[in-house]
PDB file of C-alpha atoms in Angstrom:
ATOM      1  CA  UNK A  25     129.015 160.476  82.962  1.00  0.00           C
ATOM      2  CA  UNK A  26     129.074 156.724  83.419  1.00  0.00           C
ATOM      3  CA  UNK A  27     132.053 154.639  82.331  1.00  0.00           C
ATOM      4  CA  UNK A  28     131.473 151.476  80.337  1.00  0.00           C
ATOM      5  CA  UNK A  29     134.012 149.726  82.583  1.00  0.00           C
ATOM      6  CA  UNK A  30     132.106 150.331  85.838  1.00  0.00           C
ATOM      7  CA  UNK A  31     128.825 148.418  85.991  1.00  0.00           C
ATOM      8  CA  UNK A  32     125.814 150.236  87.328  1.00  0.00           C
ATOM      9  CA  UNK A  33     124.083 149.148  90.556  1.00  0.00           C
ATOM     10  CA  UNK A  34     121.368 147.359  88.563  1.00  0.00           C
ATOM     11  CA  UNK A  35     123.980 145.384  86.655  1.00  0.00           C
ATOM     12  CA  UNK A  36     125.726 144.321  89.890  1.00  0.00           C
ATOM     13  CA  UNK A  37     122.455 142.930  91.270  1.00  0.00           C
ATOM     14  CA  UNK A  38     121.721 140.980  88.121  1.00  0.00           C
ATOM     15  CA  UNK A  39     125.289 139.622  88.057  1.00  0.00           C
ATOM     16  CA  UNK A  40     124.906 138.578  91.708  1.00  0.00           C
ATOM     17  CA  UNK A  41     121.522 136.962  91.005  1.00  0.00           C
ATOM     18  CA  UNK A  42     123.001 135.150  88.009  1.00  0.00           C
ATOM     19  CA  UNK A  43     125.908 133.887  90.112  1.00  0.00           C
ATOM     20  CA  UNK A  44     123.522 132.541  92.782  1.00  0.00           C
ATOM     21  CA  UNK A  45     121.413 130.788  90.136  1.00  0.00           C
ATOM     22  CA  UNK A  46     124.550 129.347  88.503  1.00  0.00           C
ATOM     23  CA  UNK A  47     125.854 128.147  91.900  1.00  0.00           C
ATOM     24  CA  UNK A  48     122.491 126.564  92.719  1.00  0.00           C
ATOM     25  CA  UNK A  49     122.366 124.817  89.355  1.00  0.00           C
ATOM     26  CA  UNK A  50     125.938 123.538  89.736  1.00  0.00           C
ATOM     27  CA  UNK A  51     125.259 122.303  93.283  1.00  0.00           C
ATOM     28  CA  UNK A  52     122.098 120.498  92.198  1.00  0.00           C
ATOM     29  CA  UNK A  53     123.815 118.849  89.237  1.00  0.00           C
ATOM     30  CA  UNK A  54     126.661 117.690  91.467  1.00  0.00           C
ATOM     31  CA  UNK A  55     124.213 116.343  94.038  1.00  0.00           C
ATOM     32  CA  UNK A  56     125.536 118.523  96.856  1.00  0.00           C
ATOM     33  CA  UNK A  57     122.044 119.069  98.238  1.00  0.00           C
ATOM     34  CA  UNK A  58     120.769 115.587  97.403  1.00  0.00           C
ATOM     35  CA  UNK A  59     119.249 113.464 100.154  1.00  0.00           C
ATOM     36  CA  UNK A  60     121.294 110.434 101.242  1.00  0.00           C
ATOM     37  CA  UNK A  61     120.443 107.118  99.602  1.00  0.00           C
ATOM     38  CA  UNK A  62     117.877 105.054 101.463  1.00  0.00           C
ATOM     39  CA  UNK A  63     118.451 101.416 102.282  1.00  0.00           C
ATOM     40  CA  UNK A  64     116.307  98.960 100.367  1.00  0.00           C
ATOM     41  CA  UNK A  65     114.317  96.295 102.177  1.00  0.00           C
ATOM     42  CA  UNK A  66     111.635  93.656 101.854  1.00  0.00           C
ATOM     43  CA  UNK A  67     109.338  91.909 104.316  1.00  0.00           C
ATOM     44  CA  UNK A  68     107.694  88.512 104.342  1.00  0.00           C
ATOM     45  CA  UNK A  69     106.929  85.604 106.686  1.00  0.00           C
ATOM     46  CA  UNK A  70     107.833  81.916 106.939  1.00  0.00           C
ATOM     47  CA  UNK A  71     105.262  79.151 107.422  1.00  0.00           C
ATOM     48  CA  UNK A  72     106.610  75.742 108.498  1.00  0.00           C
ATOM     49  CA  UNK A  73     109.801  75.824 106.437  1.00  0.00           C
ATOM     50  CA  UNK A  74     112.142  72.884 106.796  1.00  0.00           C
ATOM     51  CA  UNK A  75     115.927  72.696 107.054  1.00  0.00           C
ATOM     52  CA  UNK A  76     117.893  74.095 104.103  1.00  0.00           C
ATOM     53  CA  UNK A  77     115.060  76.450 103.108  1.00  0.00           C
ATOM     54  CA  UNK A  78     116.366  79.172 100.758  1.00  0.00           C
ATOM     55  CA  UNK A  79     114.879  82.661 100.868  1.00  0.00           C
ATOM     56  CA  UNK A  80     114.038  84.702  97.804  1.00  0.00           C
ATOM     57  CA  UNK A  81     116.986  86.439  96.133  1.00  0.00           C
ATOM     58  CA  UNK A  82     117.554  90.187  96.285  1.00  0.00           C
ATOM     59  CA  UNK A  83     120.013  92.455  94.526  1.00  0.00           C
ATOM     60  CA  UNK A  84     122.341  94.423  96.757  1.00  0.00           C
ATOM     61  CA  UNK A  85     124.221  97.269  95.064  1.00  0.00           C
ATOM     62  CA  UNK A  86     127.890  98.076  95.550  1.00  0.00           C
ATOM     63  CA  UNK A  87     127.195 101.086  97.792  1.00  0.00           C
ATOM     64  CA  UNK A  88     125.296  98.986 100.321  1.00  0.00           C
ATOM     65  CA  UNK A  89     126.191  99.191 103.981  1.00  0.00           C
ATOM     66  CA  UNK A  90     125.707  95.465 104.533  1.00  0.00           C
ATOM     67  CA  UNK A  91     122.736  93.212 105.194  1.00  0.00           C
ATOM     68  CA  UNK A  92     120.444  93.098 108.224  1.00  0.00           C
ATOM     69  CA  UNK A  93     117.999  90.211 108.650  1.00  0.00           C
ATOM     70  CA  UNK A  94     115.341  90.340 111.368  1.00  0.00           C
ATOM     71  CA  UNK A  95     112.946  87.601 112.508  1.00  0.00           C
ATOM     72  CA  UNK A  96     109.951  88.520 114.686  1.00  0.00           C
ATOM     73  CA  UNK A  97     107.928  85.840 116.490  1.00  0.00           C
ATOM     74  CA  UNK A  98     109.532  82.436 115.838  1.00  0.00           C
ATOM     75  CA  UNK A  99     107.982  79.015 116.527  1.00  0.00           C
ATOM     76  CA  UNK A 100     109.272  75.501 115.860  1.00  0.00           C
ATOM     77  CA  UNK A 101     112.432  74.433 117.655  1.00  0.00           C
ATOM     78  CA  UNK A 102     114.393  76.814 119.859  1.00  0.00           C
ATOM     79  CA  UNK A 103     116.960  78.311 117.472  1.00  0.00           C
ATOM     80  CA  UNK A 104     116.871  79.482 113.863  1.00  0.00           C
ATOM     81  CA  UNK A 105     120.295  79.320 112.241  1.00  0.00           C
ATOM     82  CA  UNK A 106     120.456  81.862 109.404  1.00  0.00           C
ATOM     83  CA  UNK A 107     123.328  81.823 106.889  1.00  0.00           C
ATOM     84  CA  UNK A 108     123.849  84.501 104.230  1.00  0.00           C
ATOM     85  CA  UNK A 109     124.957  83.475 100.722  1.00  0.00           C
ATOM     86  CA  UNK A 110     126.023  85.379  97.610  1.00  0.00           C
ATOM     87  CA  UNK A 111     124.340  83.935  94.506  1.00  0.00           C
ATOM     88  CA  UNK A 112     127.071  83.344  91.890  1.00  0.00           C
ATOM     89  CA  UNK A 113     125.770  81.782  88.644  1.00  0.00           C
ATOM     90  CA  UNK A 114     127.500  78.527  87.593  1.00  0.00           C
ATOM     91  CA  UNK A 115     129.865  78.565  90.602  1.00  0.00           C
ATOM     92  CA  UNK A 116     129.605  77.524  94.245  1.00  0.00           C
ATOM     93  CA  UNK A 117     127.935  80.307  96.239  1.00  0.00           C
ATOM     94  CA  UNK A 118     130.156  81.960  98.874  1.00  0.00           C
ATOM     95  CA  UNK A 119     128.823  81.312 102.365  1.00  0.00           C
ATOM     96  CA  UNK A 120     129.076  83.988 105.049  1.00  0.00           C
ATOM     97  CA  UNK A 121     128.766  83.828 108.822  1.00  0.00           C
ATOM     98  CA  UNK A 122     125.829  81.980 110.363  1.00  0.00           C
ATOM     99  CA  UNK A 123     123.702  83.853 112.924  1.00  0.00           C
ATOM    100  CA  UNK A 124     121.816  81.920 115.619  1.00  0.00           C
ATOM    101  CA  UNK A 125     118.417  83.560 116.198  1.00  0.00           C
ATOM    102  CA  UNK A 126     116.995  82.710 119.635  1.00  0.00           C
ATOM    103  CA  UNK A 127     115.372  85.875 120.999  1.00  0.00           C
ATOM    104  CA  UNK A 128     112.517  85.693 118.464  1.00  0.00           C
ATOM    105  CA  UNK A 129     111.238  82.578 120.314  1.00  0.00           C
ATOM    106  CA  UNK A 130     110.484  84.585 123.491  1.00  0.00           C
ATOM    107  CA  UNK A 131     107.174  86.052 122.238  1.00  0.00           C
ATOM    108  CA  UNK A 132     105.243  86.869 119.081  1.00  0.00           C
ATOM    109  CA  UNK A 133     106.778  90.376 119.113  1.00  0.00           C
ATOM    110  CA  UNK A 134     110.347  89.427 120.127  1.00  0.00           C
ATOM    111  CA  UNK A 135     112.979  90.193 117.467  1.00  0.00           C
ATOM    112  CA  UNK A 136     116.257  88.479 116.563  1.00  0.00           C
ATOM    113  CA  UNK A 137     118.686  90.371 114.315  1.00  0.00           C
ATOM    114  CA  UNK A 138     121.689  89.304 112.266  1.00  0.00           C
ATOM    115  CA  UNK A 139     124.082  91.764 110.600  1.00  0.00           C
ATOM    116  CA  UNK A 140     126.494  90.998 107.772  1.00  0.00           C
ATOM    117  CA  UNK A 141     129.125  93.319 106.266  1.00  0.00           C
ATOM    118  CA  UNK A 142     128.968  94.437 102.642  1.00  0.00           C
ATOM    119  CA  UNK A 143     130.382  91.770 100.303  1.00  0.00           C
ATOM    120  CA  UNK A 144     129.993  93.690  97.043  1.00  0.00           C
ATOM    121  CA  UNK A 145     127.227  94.075  94.485  1.00  0.00           C
ATOM    122  CA  UNK A 146     125.419  90.814  93.764  1.00  0.00           C
ATOM    123  CA  UNK A 147     122.278  88.788  94.360  1.00  0.00           C
ATOM    124  CA  UNK A 148     122.000  87.419  97.899  1.00  0.00           C
ATOM    125  CA  UNK A 149     119.802  84.956  99.784  1.00  0.00           C
ATOM    126  CA  UNK A 150     119.758  83.251 103.168  1.00  0.00           C
ATOM    127  CA  UNK A 151     119.391  79.612 104.179  1.00  0.00           C
ATOM    128  CA  UNK A 152     117.547  78.452 107.312  1.00  0.00           C
ATOM    129  CA  UNK A 153     118.846  75.674 109.606  1.00  0.00           C
ATOM    130  CA  UNK A 154     121.291  74.317 107.066  1.00  0.00           C
ATOM    131  CA  UNK A 155     121.946  70.614 107.640  1.00  0.00           C
ATOM    132  CA  UNK A 156     119.692  70.490 110.740  1.00  0.00           C
ATOM    133  CA  UNK A 157     117.238  67.785 111.763  1.00  0.00           C
ATOM    134  CA  UNK A 158     113.601  67.910 110.646  1.00  0.00           C
ATOM    135  CA  UNK A 159     112.495  71.030 112.551  1.00  0.00           C
ATOM    136  CA  UNK A 160     109.900  73.205 110.850  1.00  0.00           C
ATOM    137  CA  UNK A 161     110.227  76.925 111.465  1.00  0.00           C
ATOM    138  CA  UNK A 162     107.529  79.587 111.293  1.00  0.00           C
ATOM    139  CA  UNK A 163     108.323  83.300 111.577  1.00  0.00           C
ATOM    140  CA  UNK A 164     105.570  85.907 111.915  1.00  0.00           C
ATOM    141  CA  UNK A 165     107.671  88.610 110.207  1.00  0.00           C
ATOM    142  CA  UNK A 166     110.932  88.484 108.231  1.00  0.00           C
ATOM    143  CA  UNK A 167     112.576  91.787 107.343  1.00  0.00           C
ATOM    144  CA  UNK A 168     115.695  92.078 105.187  1.00  0.00           C
ATOM    145  CA  UNK A 169     117.390  95.479 104.906  1.00  0.00           C
ATOM    146  CA  UNK A 170     120.334  96.057 102.569  1.00  0.00           C
TER     147      UNK A 170
END
């Protein structure tokens, strides 16, 4: 005679299966098995841009790991000074460290890289050769990762 208090073998298996399904559902809803967030990026090029050229703006979220700007294959002058700015509407834009890109002048495949720490969620842009003389810069490939 079976007691109503002791589950049968079949009931134990279904309880176990239900617990595994419930655990899987809870883990998925909490994002435990979710893939890590991927960095966003964009690519472009520069063709004979003068001093004080401003790049396009991009939105960098609050969970960003910072900004990386890469120039591949530079011509025009011998250094590209790149300054990162945060775009703040109706206020002066905060200016961050300038990076001097020189390696990209060595060949059409040579890369110069600048890295900036995360400065919070906002729109960002960079300025080329701010305040410099009339030197026109061309870059075969610009890549911004954020």
